[in-house]
Amino acid sequence: MSRWSAAAERNREMLAGNAERILNDTTYDRFRTPRSQRLLVAAYVAVVIAIPWCWLLVGSIAGILAVLAAVAMYLLLRVSVRSIADLPDHVLDERMRRERDSVYVVSFRTVSTVVMVAMNIAFIAVEFGEEDATISFDGDAVNAVYWTLLAVVLGTPSVVMALRQAADEG
């Protein structure tokens, strides 16, 4: 066995052990109730909406604070769904793999729709605005777009999974 094969096997075993620990951990069960999951989703959506608002209307410090709040909500949301959306195939059973894959399909469609609607609104605003209207970005606008898109793309799988779990249990 080559050195790389041995390292890959050790990593695979370590990941399987970590996954088993995550899937069986009861420390954060208070975040896994249907009510808690719905509240976490609502809080996450609220901070994602707050990110561009803070960057564009309040300022950089408020934008950074909104991003930090989104990170906190994202981590709690991932804990609430046991990070199933992020675990590899070999540590999940067939039912969990189907659920994860289905969540990613819905997430992809959701993110694609959100991005396309936002782009269409921007283009319509430019088209029907002043004749020489342009879209320009300063530093805060770039940060608003970047951090909002990152939060939407990273968080959507956990949001979808949390809503499904909450609906199934409650």
PDB file of C-alpha atoms in Angstrom:
ATOM      1  CA  MET A   1       0.000   0.000   0.000  1.00  0.00           C
ATOM      2  CA  SER A   2       1.449   3.349  -0.973  1.00  0.00           C
ATOM      3  CA  ARG A   3       1.883   6.179   1.454  1.00  0.00           C
ATOM      4  CA  TRP A   4      -0.940   8.127  -0.233  1.00  0.00           C
ATOM      5  CA  SER A   5      -3.331   5.175  -0.086  1.00  0.00           C
ATOM      6  CA  ALA A   6      -2.633   4.697   3.599  1.00  0.00           C
ATOM      7  CA  ALA A   7      -3.223   8.406   4.287  1.00  0.00           C
ATOM      8  CA  ALA A   8      -6.455   8.343   2.277  1.00  0.00           C
ATOM      9  CA  GLU A   9      -7.663   5.317   4.237  1.00  0.00           C
ATOM     10  CA  ARG A  10      -6.822   6.982   7.577  1.00  0.00           C
ATOM     11  CA  ASN A  11      -8.703  10.105   6.495  1.00  0.00           C
ATOM     12  CA  ARG A  12     -11.684   8.009   5.429  1.00  0.00           C
ATOM     13  CA  GLU A  13     -11.754   6.219   8.791  1.00  0.00           C
ATOM     14  CA  MET A  14     -11.359   9.489  10.693  1.00  0.00           C
ATOM     15  CA  LEU A  15     -14.229  11.035   8.711  1.00  0.00           C
ATOM     16  CA  ALA A  16     -16.426   8.004   9.407  1.00  0.00           C
ATOM     17  CA  GLY A  17     -15.686   8.316  13.132  1.00  0.00           C
ATOM     18  CA  ASN A  18     -16.434  12.044  13.122  1.00  0.00           C
ATOM     19  CA  ALA A  19     -19.643  11.455  11.170  1.00  0.00           C
ATOM     20  CA  GLU A  20     -20.789   8.808  13.643  1.00  0.00           C
ATOM     21  CA  ARG A  21     -20.091  11.218  16.503  1.00  0.00           C
ATOM     22  CA  ILE A  22     -22.053  13.999  14.754  1.00  0.00           C
ATOM     23  CA  LEU A  23     -25.006  11.750  13.901  1.00  0.00           C
ATOM     24  CA  ASN A  24     -25.269  10.351  17.453  1.00  0.00           C
ATOM     25  CA  ASP A  25     -24.538  13.552  19.392  1.00  0.00           C
ATOM     26  CA  THR A  26     -27.395  14.634  21.664  1.00  0.00           C
ATOM     27  CA  THR A  27     -25.709  17.788  23.013  1.00  0.00           C
ATOM     28  CA  TYR A  28     -27.623  20.090  20.671  1.00  0.00           C
ATOM     29  CA  ASP A  29     -30.987  18.324  20.669  1.00  0.00           C
ATOM     30  CA  ARG A  30     -32.651  21.568  21.817  1.00  0.00           C
ATOM     31  CA  PHE A  31     -31.897  22.948  18.327  1.00  0.00           C
ATOM     32  CA  ARG A  32     -33.380  19.884  16.618  1.00  0.00           C
ATOM     33  CA  THR A  33     -37.011  20.294  17.628  1.00  0.00           C
ATOM     34  CA  PRO A  34     -39.409  21.394  14.868  1.00  0.00           C
ATOM     35  CA  ARG A  35     -40.000  24.741  16.609  1.00  0.00           C
ATOM     36  CA  SER A  36     -36.274  25.399  17.041  1.00  0.00           C
ATOM     37  CA  GLN A  37     -35.540  24.496  13.444  1.00  0.00           C
ATOM     38  CA  ARG A  38     -38.244  26.842  12.174  1.00  0.00           C
ATOM     39  CA  LEU A  39     -36.940  29.640  14.407  1.00  0.00           C
ATOM     40  CA  LEU A  40     -33.373  29.051  13.192  1.00  0.00           C
ATOM     41  CA  VAL A  41     -34.521  29.179   9.575  1.00  0.00           C
ATOM     42  CA  ALA A  42     -36.406  32.427  10.229  1.00  0.00           C
ATOM     43  CA  ALA A  43     -33.394  33.920  12.018  1.00  0.00           C
ATOM     44  CA  TYR A  44     -31.059  32.862   9.221  1.00  0.00           C
ATOM     45  CA  VAL A  45     -33.302  34.327   6.532  1.00  0.00           C
ATOM     46  CA  ALA A  46     -33.570  37.553   8.559  1.00  0.00           C
ATOM     47  CA  VAL A  47     -29.801  37.957   8.903  1.00  0.00           C
ATOM     48  CA  VAL A  48     -29.263  37.128   5.223  1.00  0.00           C
ATOM     49  CA  ILE A  49     -31.736  39.896   4.349  1.00  0.00           C
ATOM     50  CA  ALA A  50     -29.973  42.184   6.846  1.00  0.00           C
ATOM     51  CA  ILE A  51     -26.560  41.700   5.205  1.00  0.00           C
ATOM     52  CA  PRO A  52     -27.128  43.871   2.110  1.00  0.00           C
ATOM     53  CA  TRP A  53     -29.268  46.310   4.061  1.00  0.00           C
ATOM     54  CA  CYS A  54     -26.468  46.835   6.596  1.00  0.00           C
ATOM     55  CA  TRP A  55     -23.690  47.090   4.004  1.00  0.00           C
ATOM     56  CA  LEU A  56     -25.605  49.487   1.763  1.00  0.00           C
ATOM     57  CA  LEU A  57     -27.585  51.642   4.173  1.00  0.00           C
ATOM     58  CA  VAL A  58     -25.818  51.545   7.543  1.00  0.00           C
ATOM     59  CA  GLY A  59     -22.130  51.000   6.847  1.00  0.00           C
ATOM     60  CA  SER A  60     -19.207  48.606   6.909  1.00  0.00           C
ATOM     61  CA  ILE A  61     -19.223  47.905  10.655  1.00  0.00           C
ATOM     62  CA  ALA A  62     -22.920  47.012  10.583  1.00  0.00           C
ATOM     63  CA  GLY A  63     -22.284  44.876   7.485  1.00  0.00           C
ATOM     64  CA  ILE A  64     -19.522  42.960   9.247  1.00  0.00           C
ATOM     65  CA  LEU A  65     -21.761  42.439  12.277  1.00  0.00           C
ATOM     66  CA  ALA A  66     -24.540  41.139  10.020  1.00  0.00           C
ATOM     67  CA  VAL A  67     -22.104  38.711   8.382  1.00  0.00           C
ATOM     68  CA  LEU A  68     -20.960  37.487  11.815  1.00  0.00           C
ATOM     69  CA  ALA A  69     -24.597  37.012  12.855  1.00  0.00           C
ATOM     70  CA  ALA A  70     -25.183  35.029   9.652  1.00  0.00           C
ATOM     71  CA  VAL A  71     -22.177  32.821  10.431  1.00  0.00           C
ATOM     72  CA  ALA A  72     -23.543  32.138  13.927  1.00  0.00           C
ATOM     73  CA  MET A  73     -27.014  31.299  12.568  1.00  0.00           C
ATOM     74  CA  TYR A  74     -25.477  29.141   9.821  1.00  0.00           C
ATOM     75  CA  LEU A  75     -23.490  27.108  12.348  1.00  0.00           C
ATOM     76  CA  LEU A  76     -26.537  26.618  14.568  1.00  0.00           C
ATOM     77  CA  LEU A  77     -28.604  25.631  11.549  1.00  0.00           C
ATOM     78  CA  ARG A  78     -25.990  23.042  10.520  1.00  0.00           C
ATOM     79  CA  VAL A  79     -25.965  21.650  14.062  1.00  0.00           C
ATOM     80  CA  SER A  80     -29.765  21.397  13.965  1.00  0.00           C
ATOM     81  CA  VAL A  81     -29.639  19.132  10.889  1.00  0.00           C
ATOM     82  CA  ARG A  82     -26.536  17.236  12.061  1.00  0.00           C
ATOM     83  CA  SER A  83     -24.572  18.463   9.014  1.00  0.00           C
ATOM     84  CA  ILE A  84     -26.146  15.696   6.932  1.00  0.00           C
ATOM     85  CA  ALA A  85     -26.131  17.937   3.864  1.00  0.00           C
ATOM     86  CA  ASP A  86     -22.331  18.071   4.024  1.00  0.00           C
ATOM     87  CA  LEU A  87     -21.386  14.478   4.809  1.00  0.00           C
ATOM     88  CA  PRO A  88     -19.966  12.209   2.075  1.00  0.00           C
ATOM     89  CA  ASP A  89     -21.794   9.177   0.692  1.00  0.00           C
ATOM     90  CA  HIS A  90     -19.801   6.511   2.507  1.00  0.00           C
ATOM     91  CA  VAL A  91     -20.882   7.705   5.967  1.00  0.00           C
ATOM     92  CA  LEU A  92     -24.607   7.989   5.182  1.00  0.00           C
ATOM     93  CA  ASP A  93     -27.149   5.232   4.753  1.00  0.00           C
ATOM     94  CA  GLU A  94     -29.247   5.023   1.590  1.00  0.00           C
ATOM     95  CA  ARG A  95     -32.178   6.981   3.051  1.00  0.00           C
ATOM     96  CA  MET A  96     -29.900   9.814   4.213  1.00  0.00           C
ATOM     97  CA  ARG A  97     -28.172   9.971   0.821  1.00  0.00           C
ATOM     98  CA  ARG A  98     -31.540  10.255  -0.954  1.00  0.00           C
ATOM     99  CA  GLU A  99     -32.611  12.993   1.452  1.00  0.00           C
ATOM    100  CA  ARG A 100     -29.339  14.891   1.046  1.00  0.00           C
ATOM    101  CA  ASP A 101     -29.426  14.626  -2.736  1.00  0.00           C
ATOM    102  CA  SER A 102     -33.051  15.776  -2.844  1.00  0.00           C
ATOM    103  CA  VAL A 103     -32.179  18.728  -0.602  1.00  0.00           C
ATOM    104  CA  TYR A 104     -29.388  19.742  -2.972  1.00  0.00           C
ATOM    105  CA  VAL A 105     -31.713  19.646  -5.984  1.00  0.00           C
ATOM    106  CA  VAL A 106     -34.229  21.900  -4.228  1.00  0.00           C
ATOM    107  CA  SER A 107     -31.402  24.145  -3.000  1.00  0.00           C
ATOM    108  CA  PHE A 108     -29.938  24.508  -6.475  1.00  0.00           C
ATOM    109  CA  ARG A 109     -33.325  25.439  -7.895  1.00  0.00           C
ATOM    110  CA  THR A 110     -33.977  27.898  -5.067  1.00  0.00           C
ATOM    111  CA  VAL A 111     -30.606  29.639  -5.339  1.00  0.00           C
ATOM    112  CA  SER A 112     -30.846  29.782  -9.131  1.00  0.00           C
ATOM    113  CA  THR A 113     -34.292  31.339  -8.918  1.00  0.00           C
ATOM    114  CA  VAL A 114     -33.226  33.915  -6.318  1.00  0.00           C
ATOM    115  CA  VAL A 115     -30.191  34.957  -8.371  1.00  0.00           C
ATOM    116  CA  MET A 116     -32.133  35.152 -11.637  1.00  0.00           C
ATOM    117  CA  VAL A 117     -34.969  37.171 -10.092  1.00  0.00           C
ATOM    118  CA  ALA A 118     -32.480  39.601  -8.542  1.00  0.00           C
ATOM    119  CA  MET A 119     -30.653  39.988 -11.869  1.00  0.00           C
ATOM    120  CA  ASN A 120     -33.936  40.549 -13.720  1.00  0.00           C
ATOM    121  CA  ILE A 121     -35.016  43.212 -11.226  1.00  0.00           C
ATOM    122  CA  ALA A 122     -31.657  44.977 -11.632  1.00  0.00           C
ATOM    123  CA  PHE A 123     -31.843  44.862 -15.421  1.00  0.00           C
ATOM    124  CA  ILE A 124     -35.461  46.026 -15.503  1.00  0.00           C
ATOM    125  CA  ALA A 125     -34.573  48.906 -13.182  1.00  0.00           C
ATOM    126  CA  VAL A 126     -31.766  49.954 -15.519  1.00  0.00           C
ATOM    127  CA  GLU A 127     -33.850  49.452 -18.675  1.00  0.00           C
ATOM    128  CA  PHE A 128     -36.805  51.497 -17.472  1.00  0.00           C
ATOM    129  CA  GLY A 129     -34.771  54.008 -15.500  1.00  0.00           C
ATOM    130  CA  GLU A 130     -33.002  57.001 -16.860  1.00  0.00           C
ATOM    131  CA  GLU A 131     -31.683  56.728 -20.389  1.00  0.00           C
ATOM    132  CA  ASP A 132     -28.036  56.771 -19.357  1.00  0.00           C
ATOM    133  CA  ALA A 133     -28.500  54.657 -16.213  1.00  0.00           C
ATOM    134  CA  THR A 134     -25.748  52.232 -15.275  1.00  0.00           C
ATOM    135  CA  ILE A 135     -25.109  49.769 -12.509  1.00  0.00           C
ATOM    136  CA  SER A 136     -21.989  50.591 -10.529  1.00  0.00           C
ATOM    137  CA  PHE A 137     -20.532  49.078  -7.386  1.00  0.00           C
ATOM    138  CA  ASP A 138     -18.498  50.666  -4.636  1.00  0.00           C
ATOM    139  CA  GLY A 139     -16.756  48.628  -1.937  1.00  0.00           C
ATOM    140  CA  ASP A 140     -19.827  48.340   0.272  1.00  0.00           C
ATOM    141  CA  ALA A 141     -22.009  47.253  -2.662  1.00  0.00           C
ATOM    142  CA  VAL A 142     -19.497  44.565  -3.640  1.00  0.00           C
ATOM    143  CA  ASN A 143     -19.414  43.336  -0.043  1.00  0.00           C
ATOM    144  CA  ALA A 144     -23.213  43.339   0.115  1.00  0.00           C
ATOM    145  CA  VAL A 145     -23.508  41.216  -3.024  1.00  0.00           C
ATOM    146  CA  TYR A 146     -20.635  38.878  -2.138  1.00  0.00           C
ATOM    147  CA  TRP A 147     -21.650  38.130   1.448  1.00  0.00           C
ATOM    148  CA  THR A 148     -25.337  37.820   0.607  1.00  0.00           C
ATOM    149  CA  LEU A 149     -24.691  35.379  -2.240  1.00  0.00           C
ATOM    150  CA  LEU A 150     -22.280  33.375  -0.076  1.00  0.00           C
ATOM    151  CA  ALA A 151     -24.846  33.159   2.721  1.00  0.00           C
ATOM    152  CA  VAL A 152     -27.603  32.106   0.322  1.00  0.00           C
ATOM    153  CA  VAL A 153     -25.486  29.470  -1.435  1.00  0.00           C
ATOM    154  CA  LEU A 154     -24.016  27.966   1.747  1.00  0.00           C
ATOM    155  CA  GLY A 155     -27.141  28.136   3.870  1.00  0.00           C
ATOM    156  CA  THR A 156     -29.857  26.968   1.500  1.00  0.00           C
ATOM    157  CA  PRO A 157     -29.164  23.212   1.834  1.00  0.00           C
ATOM    158  CA  SER A 158     -29.369  23.403   5.632  1.00  0.00           C
ATOM    159  CA  VAL A 159     -32.466  25.638   5.442  1.00  0.00           C
ATOM    160  CA  VAL A 160     -34.243  23.160   3.147  1.00  0.00           C
ATOM    161  CA  MET A 161     -33.234  20.196   5.310  1.00  0.00           C
ATOM    162  CA  ALA A 162     -34.328  21.942   8.533  1.00  0.00           C
ATOM    163  CA  LEU A 163     -37.718  22.837   7.051  1.00  0.00           C
ATOM    164  CA  ARG A 164     -38.225  19.265   5.854  1.00  0.00           C
ATOM    165  CA  GLN A 165     -37.261  17.792   9.202  1.00  0.00           C
ATOM    166  CA  ALA A 166     -39.529  20.250  11.026  1.00  0.00           C
ATOM    167  CA  ALA A 167     -42.422  19.376   8.713  1.00  0.00           C
ATOM    168  CA  ASP A 168     -41.837  15.631   9.138  1.00  0.00           C
ATOM    169  CA  GLU A 169     -41.684  15.811  12.935  1.00  0.00           C
ATOM    170  CA  GLY A 170     -44.180  18.475  13.740  1.00  0.00           C
TER     171      GLY A 170
END
